[in-house]
Amino acid sequence: RDTYPPPAPTRVDALSEPNLVRLLWDPVDAADLAGYLVDRAEGGGAPVRLTPAPVVDPFFNDRTVRVGVRYRYTVRSVDRAGNESSPSPPVIAEPF
């Protein structure tokens, strides 16, 4: 039984745009990688999972943002056994 998580994404960038935040990260090298999970926190609040299922590409567009609100994002990698990595370093974005 696989109980070892894949490594966490190390470099995540958040690009603020009008009514959108684009997240990009370096792909994780793991043979059994299923994808990535994206969490977002508003201000100092608790993180909420934006991706109920793993996304397979190393990017995500958050279109549910509100202009002028500061968001904090982290990304986790997940393997096919469901093991989640620790979160990436957080990134901050404020759409305009």
mmCIF file with all atom_site columns, N, CA, C and O in Angstrom, residues 6-43:
data_model
loop_
_atom_site.group_PDB
_atom_site.id
_atom_site.type_symbol
_atom_site.label_atom_id
_atom_site.label_alt_id
_atom_site.label_comp_id
_atom_site.label_asym_id
_atom_site.label_entity_id
_atom_site.label_seq_id
_atom_site.pdbx_PDB_ins_code
_atom_site.Cartn_x
_atom_site.Cartn_y
_atom_site.Cartn_z
_atom_site.occupancy
_atom_site.B_iso_or_equiv
_atom_site.pdbx_formal_charge
_atom_site.auth_seq_id
_atom_site.auth_comp_id
_atom_site.auth_asym_id
_atom_site.auth_atom_id
_atom_site.pdbx_PDB_model_num
ATOM 1   N N  . PRO A 1 6  ? 3.611   12.568 -2.916  1.00 0.00 ? 6  PRO A N  1
ATOM 2   C CA . PRO A 1 6  ? 4.579   13.155 -3.849  1.00 0.00 ? 6  PRO A CA 1
ATOM 3   C C  . PRO A 1 6  ? 5.141   14.447 -3.259  1.00 0.00 ? 6  PRO A C  1
ATOM 4   O O  . PRO A 1 6  ? 4.605   14.975 -2.280  1.00 0.00 ? 6  PRO A O  1
ATOM 5   N N  . PRO A 1 7  ? 6.216   14.977 -3.852  1.00 0.00 ? 7  PRO A N  1
ATOM 6   C CA . PRO A 1 7  ? 6.730   16.261 -3.354  1.00 0.00 ? 7  PRO A CA 1
ATOM 7   C C  . PRO A 1 7  ? 5.745   17.400 -3.615  1.00 0.00 ? 7  PRO A C  1
ATOM 8   O O  . PRO A 1 7  ? 4.930   17.329 -4.541  1.00 0.00 ? 7  PRO A O  1
ATOM 9   N N  . ALA A 1 8  ? 5.850   18.422 -2.815  1.00 0.00 ? 8  ALA A N  1
ATOM 10  C CA . ALA A 1 8  ? 4.998   19.607 -2.994  1.00 0.00 ? 8  ALA A CA 1
ATOM 11  C C  . ALA A 1 8  ? 5.536   20.466 -4.131  1.00 0.00 ? 8  ALA A C  1
ATOM 12  O O  . ALA A 1 8  ? 6.748   20.499 -4.368  1.00 0.00 ? 8  ALA A O  1
ATOM 13  N N  . PRO A 1 9  ? 4.667   21.167 -4.838  1.00 0.00 ? 9  PRO A N  1
ATOM 14  C CA . PRO A 1 9  ? 5.145   22.149 -5.815  1.00 0.00 ? 9  PRO A CA 1
ATOM 15  C C  . PRO A 1 9  ? 5.985   23.199 -5.078  1.00 0.00 ? 9  PRO A C  1
ATOM 16  O O  . PRO A 1 9  ? 5.628   23.627 -3.978  1.00 0.00 ? 9  PRO A O  1
ATOM 17  N N  . THR A 1 10 ? 7.104   23.584 -5.675  1.00 0.00 ? 10 THR A N  1
ATOM 18  C CA . THR A 1 10 ? 8.009   24.499 -4.979  1.00 0.00 ? 10 THR A CA 1
ATOM 19  C C  . THR A 1 10 ? 7.887   25.942 -5.437  1.00 0.00 ? 10 THR A C  1
ATOM 20  O O  . THR A 1 10 ? 8.042   26.854 -4.656  1.00 0.00 ? 10 THR A O  1
ATOM 21  N N  . ARG A 1 11 ? 7.627   26.174 -6.694  1.00 0.00 ? 11 ARG A N  1
ATOM 22  C CA . ARG A 1 11 ? 7.547   27.558 -7.195  1.00 0.00 ? 11 ARG A CA 1
ATOM 23  C C  . ARG A 1 11 ? 6.162   27.795 -7.773  1.00 0.00 ? 11 ARG A C  1
ATOM 24  O O  . ARG A 1 11 ? 5.804   27.234 -8.799  1.00 0.00 ? 11 ARG A O  1
ATOM 25  N N  . VAL A 1 12 ? 5.381   28.605 -7.092  1.00 0.00 ? 12 VAL A N  1
ATOM 26  C CA . VAL A 1 12 ? 4.036   28.952 -7.540  1.00 0.00 ? 12 VAL A CA 1
ATOM 27  C C  . VAL A 1 12 ? 4.010   30.451 -7.784  1.00 0.00 ? 12 VAL A C  1
ATOM 28  O O  . VAL A 1 12 ? 4.511   31.234 -6.971  1.00 0.00 ? 12 VAL A O  1
ATOM 29  N N  . ASP A 1 13 ? 3.441   30.850 -8.905  1.00 0.00 ? 13 ASP A N  1
ATOM 30  C CA . ASP A 1 13 ? 3.263   32.268 -9.222  1.00 0.00 ? 13 ASP A CA 1
ATOM 31  C C  . ASP A 1 13 ? 1.778   32.563 -9.320  1.00 0.00 ? 13 ASP A C  1
ATOM 32  O O  . ASP A 1 13 ? 1.010   31.750 -9.848  1.00 0.00 ? 13 ASP A O  1
ATOM 33  N N  . ALA A 1 14 ? 1.363   33.734 -8.832  1.00 0.00 ? 14 ALA A N  1
ATOM 34  C CA . ALA A 1 14 ? -0.015  34.196 -8.930  1.00 0.00 ? 14 ALA A CA 1
ATOM 35  C C  . ALA A 1 14 ? -0.013  35.494 -9.709  1.00 0.00 ? 14 ALA A C  1
ATOM 36  O O  . ALA A 1 14 ? 0.653   36.458 -9.323  1.00 0.00 ? 14 ALA A O  1
ATOM 37  N N  . LEU A 1 15 ? -0.741  35.523 -10.806 1.00 0.00 ? 15 LEU A N  1
ATOM 38  C CA . LEU A 1 15 ? -0.818  36.699 -11.665 1.00 0.00 ? 15 LEU A CA 1
ATOM 39  C C  . LEU A 1 15 ? -2.215  37.291 -11.560 1.00 0.00 ? 15 LEU A C  1
ATOM 40  O O  . LEU A 1 15 ? -3.198  36.648 -11.937 1.00 0.00 ? 15 LEU A O  1
ATOM 41  N N  . SER A 1 16 ? -2.308  38.512 -11.035 1.00 0.00 ? 16 SER A N  1
ATOM 42  C CA . SER A 1 16 ? -3.596  39.192 -10.903 1.00 0.00 ? 16 SER A CA 1
ATOM 43  C C  . SER A 1 16 ? -3.965  39.847 -12.219 1.00 0.00 ? 16 SER A C  1
ATOM 44  O O  . SER A 1 16 ? -3.142  40.507 -12.850 1.00 0.00 ? 16 SER A O  1
ATOM 45  N N  . GLU A 1 17 ? -5.214  39.655 -12.612 1.00 0.00 ? 17 GLU A N  1
ATOM 46  C CA . GLU A 1 17 ? -5.758  40.261 -13.827 1.00 0.00 ? 17 GLU A CA 1
ATOM 47  C C  . GLU A 1 17 ? -7.152  40.785 -13.490 1.00 0.00 ? 17 GLU A C  1
ATOM 48  O O  . GLU A 1 17 ? -7.651  40.531 -12.395 1.00 0.00 ? 17 GLU A O  1
ATOM 49  N N  . PRO A 1 18 ? -7.787  41.473 -14.434 1.00 0.00 ? 18 PRO A N  1
ATOM 50  C CA . PRO A 1 18 ? -9.160  41.917 -14.163 1.00 0.00 ? 18 PRO A CA 1
ATOM 51  C C  . PRO A 1 18 ? -10.078 40.704 -13.941 1.00 0.00 ? 18 PRO A C  1
ATOM 52  O O  . PRO A 1 18 ? -10.195 39.841 -14.799 1.00 0.00 ? 18 PRO A O  1
ATOM 53  N N  . ASN A 1 19 ? -10.659 40.612 -12.750 1.00 0.00 ? 19 ASN A N  1
ATOM 54  C CA . ASN A 1 19 ? -11.620 39.555 -12.402 1.00 0.00 ? 19 ASN A CA 1
ATOM 55  C C  . ASN A 1 19 ? -11.074 38.139 -12.522 1.00 0.00 ? 19 ASN A C  1
ATOM 56  O O  . ASN A 1 19 ? -11.837 37.197 -12.757 1.00 0.00 ? 19 ASN A O  1
ATOM 57  N N  . LEU A 1 20 ? -9.757  37.971 -12.362 1.00 0.00 ? 20 LEU A N  1
ATOM 58  C CA . LEU A 1 20 ? -9.154  36.654 -12.554 1.00 0.00 ? 20 LEU A CA 1
ATOM 59  C C  . LEU A 1 20 ? -7.796  36.605 -11.859 1.00 0.00 ? 20 LEU A C  1
ATOM 60  O O  . LEU A 1 20 ? -7.082  37.603 -11.817 1.00 0.00 ? 20 LEU A O  1
ATOM 61  N N  . VAL A 1 21 ? -7.462  35.438 -11.301 1.00 0.00 ? 21 VAL A N  1
ATOM 62  C CA . VAL A 1 21 ? -6.108  35.180 -10.818 1.00 0.00 ? 21 VAL A CA 1
ATOM 63  C C  . VAL A 1 21 ? -5.616  33.929 -11.522 1.00 0.00 ? 21 VAL A C  1
ATOM 64  O O  . VAL A 1 21 ? -6.276  32.887 -11.485 1.00 0.00 ? 21 VAL A O  1
ATOM 65  N N  . ARG A 1 22 ? -4.475  34.053 -12.205 1.00 0.00 ? 22 ARG A N  1
ATOM 66  C CA . ARG A 1 22 ? -3.846  32.909 -12.871 1.00 0.00 ? 22 ARG A CA 1
ATOM 67  C C  . ARG A 1 22 ? -2.754  32.360 -11.959 1.00 0.00 ? 22 ARG A C  1
ATOM 68  O O  . ARG A 1 22 ? -1.885  33.097 -11.534 1.00 0.00 ? 22 ARG A O  1
ATOM 69  N N  . LEU A 1 23 ? -2.822  31.064 -11.692 1.00 0.00 ? 23 LEU A N  1
ATOM 70  C CA . LEU A 1 23 ? -1.798  30.396 -10.902 1.00 0.00 ? 23 LEU A CA 1
ATOM 71  C C  . LEU A 1 23 ? -0.993  29.492 -11.820 1.00 0.00 ? 23 LEU A C  1
ATOM 72  O O  . LEU A 1 23 ? -1.569  28.769 -12.645 1.00 0.00 ? 23 LEU A O  1
ATOM 73  N N  . LEU A 1 24 ? 0.327   29.555 -11.698 1.00 0.00 ? 24 LEU A N  1
ATOM 74  C CA . LEU A 1 24 ? 1.228   28.702 -12.472 1.00 0.00 ? 24 LEU A CA 1
ATOM 75  C C  . LEU A 1 24 ? 2.274   28.146 -11.520 1.00 0.00 ? 24 LEU A C  1
ATOM 76  O O  . LEU A 1 24 ? 2.723   28.857 -10.633 1.00 0.00 ? 24 LEU A O  1
ATOM 77  N N  . TRP A 1 25 ? 2.678   26.899 -11.733 1.00 0.00 ? 25 TRP A N  1
ATOM 78  C CA . TRP A 1 25 ? 3.702   26.309 -10.870 1.00 0.00 ? 25 TRP A CA 1
ATOM 79  C C  . TRP A 1 25 ? 4.544   25.328 -11.666 1.00 0.00 ? 25 TRP A C  1
ATOM 80  O O  . TRP A 1 25 ? 4.148   24.857 -12.727 1.00 0.00 ? 25 TRP A O  1
ATOM 81  N N  . ASP A 1 26 ? 5.724   25.044 -11.113 1.00 0.00 ? 26 ASP A N  1
ATOM 82  C CA . ASP A 1 26 ? 6.608   24.066 -11.732 1.00 0.00 ? 26 ASP A CA 1
ATOM 83  C C  . ASP A 1 26 ? 6.016   22.677 -11.536 1.00 0.00 ? 26 ASP A C  1
ATOM 84  O O  . ASP A 1 26 ? 5.594   22.335 -10.426 1.00 0.00 ? 26 ASP A O  1
ATOM 85  N N  . PRO A 1 27 ? 5.970   21.863 -12.589 1.00 0.00 ? 27 PRO A N  1
ATOM 86  C CA . PRO A 1 27 ? 5.425   20.509 -12.458 1.00 0.00 ? 27 PRO A CA 1
ATOM 87  C C  . PRO A 1 27 ? 6.238   19.677 -11.467 1.00 0.00 ? 27 PRO A C  1
ATOM 88  O O  . PRO A 1 27 ? 7.440   19.844 -11.336 1.00 0.00 ? 27 PRO A O  1
ATOM 89  N N  . VAL A 1 28 ? 5.547   18.804 -10.772 1.00 0.00 ? 28 VAL A N  1
ATOM 90  C CA . VAL A 1 28 ? 6.181   17.878 -9.832  1.00 0.00 ? 28 VAL A CA 1
ATOM 91  C C  . VAL A 1 28 ? 6.560   16.611 -10.587 1.00 0.00 ? 28 VAL A C  1
ATOM 92  O O  . VAL A 1 28 ? 5.783   16.103 -11.397 1.00 0.00 ? 28 VAL A O  1
ATOM 93  N N  . ASP A 1 29 ? 7.751   16.107 -10.325 1.00 0.00 ? 29 ASP A N  1
ATOM 94  C CA . ASP A 1 29 ? 8.222   14.883 -10.960 1.00 0.00 ? 29 ASP A CA 1
ATOM 95  C C  . ASP A 1 29 ? 7.929   13.703 -10.030 1.00 0.00 ? 29 ASP A C  1
ATOM 96  O O  . ASP A 1 29 ? 8.642   13.485 -9.057  1.00 0.00 ? 29 ASP A O  1
ATOM 97  N N  . ALA A 1 30 ? 6.843   12.982 -10.321 1.00 0.00 ? 30 ALA A N  1
ATOM 98  C CA . ALA A 1 30 ? 6.474   11.792 -9.548  1.00 0.00 ? 30 ALA A CA 1
ATOM 99  C C  . ALA A 1 30 ? 5.804   10.818 -10.508 1.00 0.00 ? 30 ALA A C  1
ATOM 100 O O  . ALA A 1 30 ? 4.882   11.196 -11.242 1.00 0.00 ? 30 ALA A O  1
ATOM 101 N N  . ALA A 1 31 ? 6.255   9.585  -10.511 1.00 0.00 ? 31 ALA A N  1
ATOM 102 C CA . ALA A 1 31 ? 5.748   8.586  -11.456 1.00 0.00 ? 31 ALA A CA 1
ATOM 103 C C  . ALA A 1 31 ? 4.249   8.342  -11.297 1.00 0.00 ? 31 ALA A C  1
ATOM 104 O O  . ALA A 1 31 ? 3.554   8.082  -12.282 1.00 0.00 ? 31 ALA A O  1
ATOM 105 N N  . ASP A 1 32 ? 3.742   8.441  -10.070 1.00 0.00 ? 32 ASP A N  1
ATOM 106 C CA . ASP A 1 32 ? 2.320   8.149  -9.833  1.00 0.00 ? 32 ASP A CA 1
ATOM 107 C C  . ASP A 1 32 ? 1.484   9.402  -9.580  1.00 0.00 ? 32 ASP A C  1
ATOM 108 O O  . ASP A 1 32 ? 0.437   9.350  -8.943  1.00 0.00 ? 32 ASP A O  1
ATOM 109 N N  . LEU A 1 33 ? 1.922   10.545 -10.113 1.00 0.00 ? 33 LEU A N  1
ATOM 110 C CA . LEU A 1 33 ? 1.219   11.805 -9.904  1.00 0.00 ? 33 LEU A CA 1
ATOM 111 C C  . LEU A 1 33 ? -0.166  11.761 -10.552 1.00 0.00 ? 33 LEU A C  1
ATOM 112 O O  . LEU A 1 33 ? -0.311  11.430 -11.723 1.00 0.00 ? 33 LEU A O  1
ATOM 113 N N  . ALA A 1 34 ? -1.186  12.116 -9.776  1.00 0.00 ? 34 ALA A N  1
ATOM 114 C CA . ALA A 1 34 ? -2.554  12.211 -10.307 1.00 0.00 ? 34 ALA A CA 1
ATOM 115 C C  . ALA A 1 34 ? -2.883  13.642 -10.701 1.00 0.00 ? 34 ALA A C  1
ATOM 116 O O  . ALA A 1 34 ? -3.721  13.877 -11.562 1.00 0.00 ? 34 ALA A O  1
ATOM 117 N N  . GLY A 1 35 ? -2.243  14.618 -10.057 1.00 0.00 ? 35 GLY A N  1
ATOM 118 C CA . GLY A 1 35 ? -2.504  16.010 -10.379 1.00 0.00 ? 35 GLY A CA 1
ATOM 119 C C  . GLY A 1 35 ? -2.249  16.911 -9.192  1.00 0.00 ? 35 GLY A C  1
ATOM 120 O O  . GLY A 1 35 ? -1.451  16.589 -8.308  1.00 0.00 ? 35 GLY A O  1
ATOM 121 N N  . TYR A 1 36 ? -2.980  18.036 -9.175  1.00 0.00 ? 36 TYR A N  1
ATOM 122 C CA . TYR A 1 36 ? -2.741  19.086 -8.195  1.00 0.00 ? 36 TYR A CA 1
ATOM 123 C C  . TYR A 1 36 ? -4.061  19.563 -7.608  1.00 0.00 ? 36 TYR A C  1
ATOM 124 O O  . TYR A 1 36 ? -5.088  19.597 -8.291  1.00 0.00 ? 36 TYR A O  1
ATOM 125 N N  . LEU A 1 37 ? -4.009  19.966 -6.354  1.00 0.00 ? 37 LEU A N  1
ATOM 126 C CA . LEU A 1 37 ? -5.158  20.515 -5.650  1.00 0.00 ? 37 LEU A CA 1
ATOM 127 C C  . LEU A 1 37 ? -4.831  21.952 -5.259  1.00 0.00 ? 37 LEU A C  1
ATOM 128 O O  . LEU A 1 37 ? -3.742  22.228 -4.751  1.00 0.00 ? 37 LEU A O  1
ATOM 129 N N  . VAL A 1 38 ? -5.763  22.862 -5.503  1.00 0.00 ? 38 VAL A N  1
ATOM 130 C CA . VAL A 1 38 ? -5.550  24.285 -5.238  1.00 0.00 ? 38 VAL A CA 1
ATOM 131 C C  . VAL A 1 38 ? -6.454  24.722 -4.091  1.00 0.00 ? 38 VAL A C  1
ATOM 132 O O  . VAL A 1 38 ? -7.654  24.448 -4.099  1.00 0.00 ? 38 VAL A O  1
ATOM 133 N N  . ASP A 1 39 ? -5.854  25.375 -3.098  1.00 0.00 ? 39 ASP A N  1
ATOM 134 C CA . ASP A 1 39 ? -6.587  25.935 -1.967  1.00 0.00 ? 39 ASP A CA 1
ATOM 135 C C  . ASP A 1 39 ? -6.447  27.454 -1.988  1.00 0.00 ? 39 ASP A C  1
ATOM 136 O O  . ASP A 1 39 ? -5.421  27.988 -2.396  1.00 0.00 ? 39 ASP A O  1
ATOM 137 N N  . ARG A 1 40 ? -7.511  28.119 -1.517  1.00 0.00 ? 40 ARG A N  1
ATOM 138 C CA . ARG A 1 40 ? -7.499  29.585 -1.465  1.00 0.00 ? 40 ARG A CA 1
ATOM 139 C C  . ARG A 1 40 ? -8.049  30.038 -0.123  1.00 0.00 ? 40 ARG A C  1
ATOM 140 O O  . ARG A 1 40 ? -9.037  29.492 0.369   1.00 0.00 ? 40 ARG A O  1
ATOM 141 N N  . ALA A 1 41 ? -7.402  31.042 0.442   1.00 0.00 ? 41 ALA A N  1
ATOM 142 C CA . ALA A 1 41 ? -7.904  31.685 1.658   1.00 0.00 ? 41 ALA A CA 1
ATOM 143 C C  . ALA A 1 41 ? -8.131  33.157 1.345   1.00 0.00 ? 41 ALA A C  1
ATOM 144 O O  . ALA A 1 41 ? -7.372  33.772 0.599   1.00 0.00 ? 41 ALA A O  1
ATOM 145 N N  . GLU A 1 42 ? -9.183  33.692 1.919   1.00 0.00 ? 42 GLU A N  1
ATOM 146 C CA . GLU A 1 42 ? -9.492  35.112 1.726   1.00 0.00 ? 42 GLU A CA 1
ATOM 147 C C  . GLU A 1 42 ? -8.990  35.873 2.940   1.00 0.00 ? 42 GLU A C  1
ATOM 148 O O  . GLU A 1 42 ? -9.354  35.542 4.072   1.00 0.00 ? 42 GLU A O  1
ATOM 149 N N  . GLY A 1 43 ? -8.109  36.842 2.684   1.00 0.00 ? 43 GLY A N  1
ATOM 150 C CA . GLY A 1 43 ? -7.525  37.593 3.783   1.00 0.00 ? 43 GLY A CA 1
ATOM 151 C C  . GLY A 1 43 ? -6.790  36.660 4.725   1.00 0.00 ? 43 GLY A C  1
ATOM 152 O O  . GLY A 1 43 ? -5.994  35.841 4.311   1.00 0.00 ? 43 GLY A O  1
#
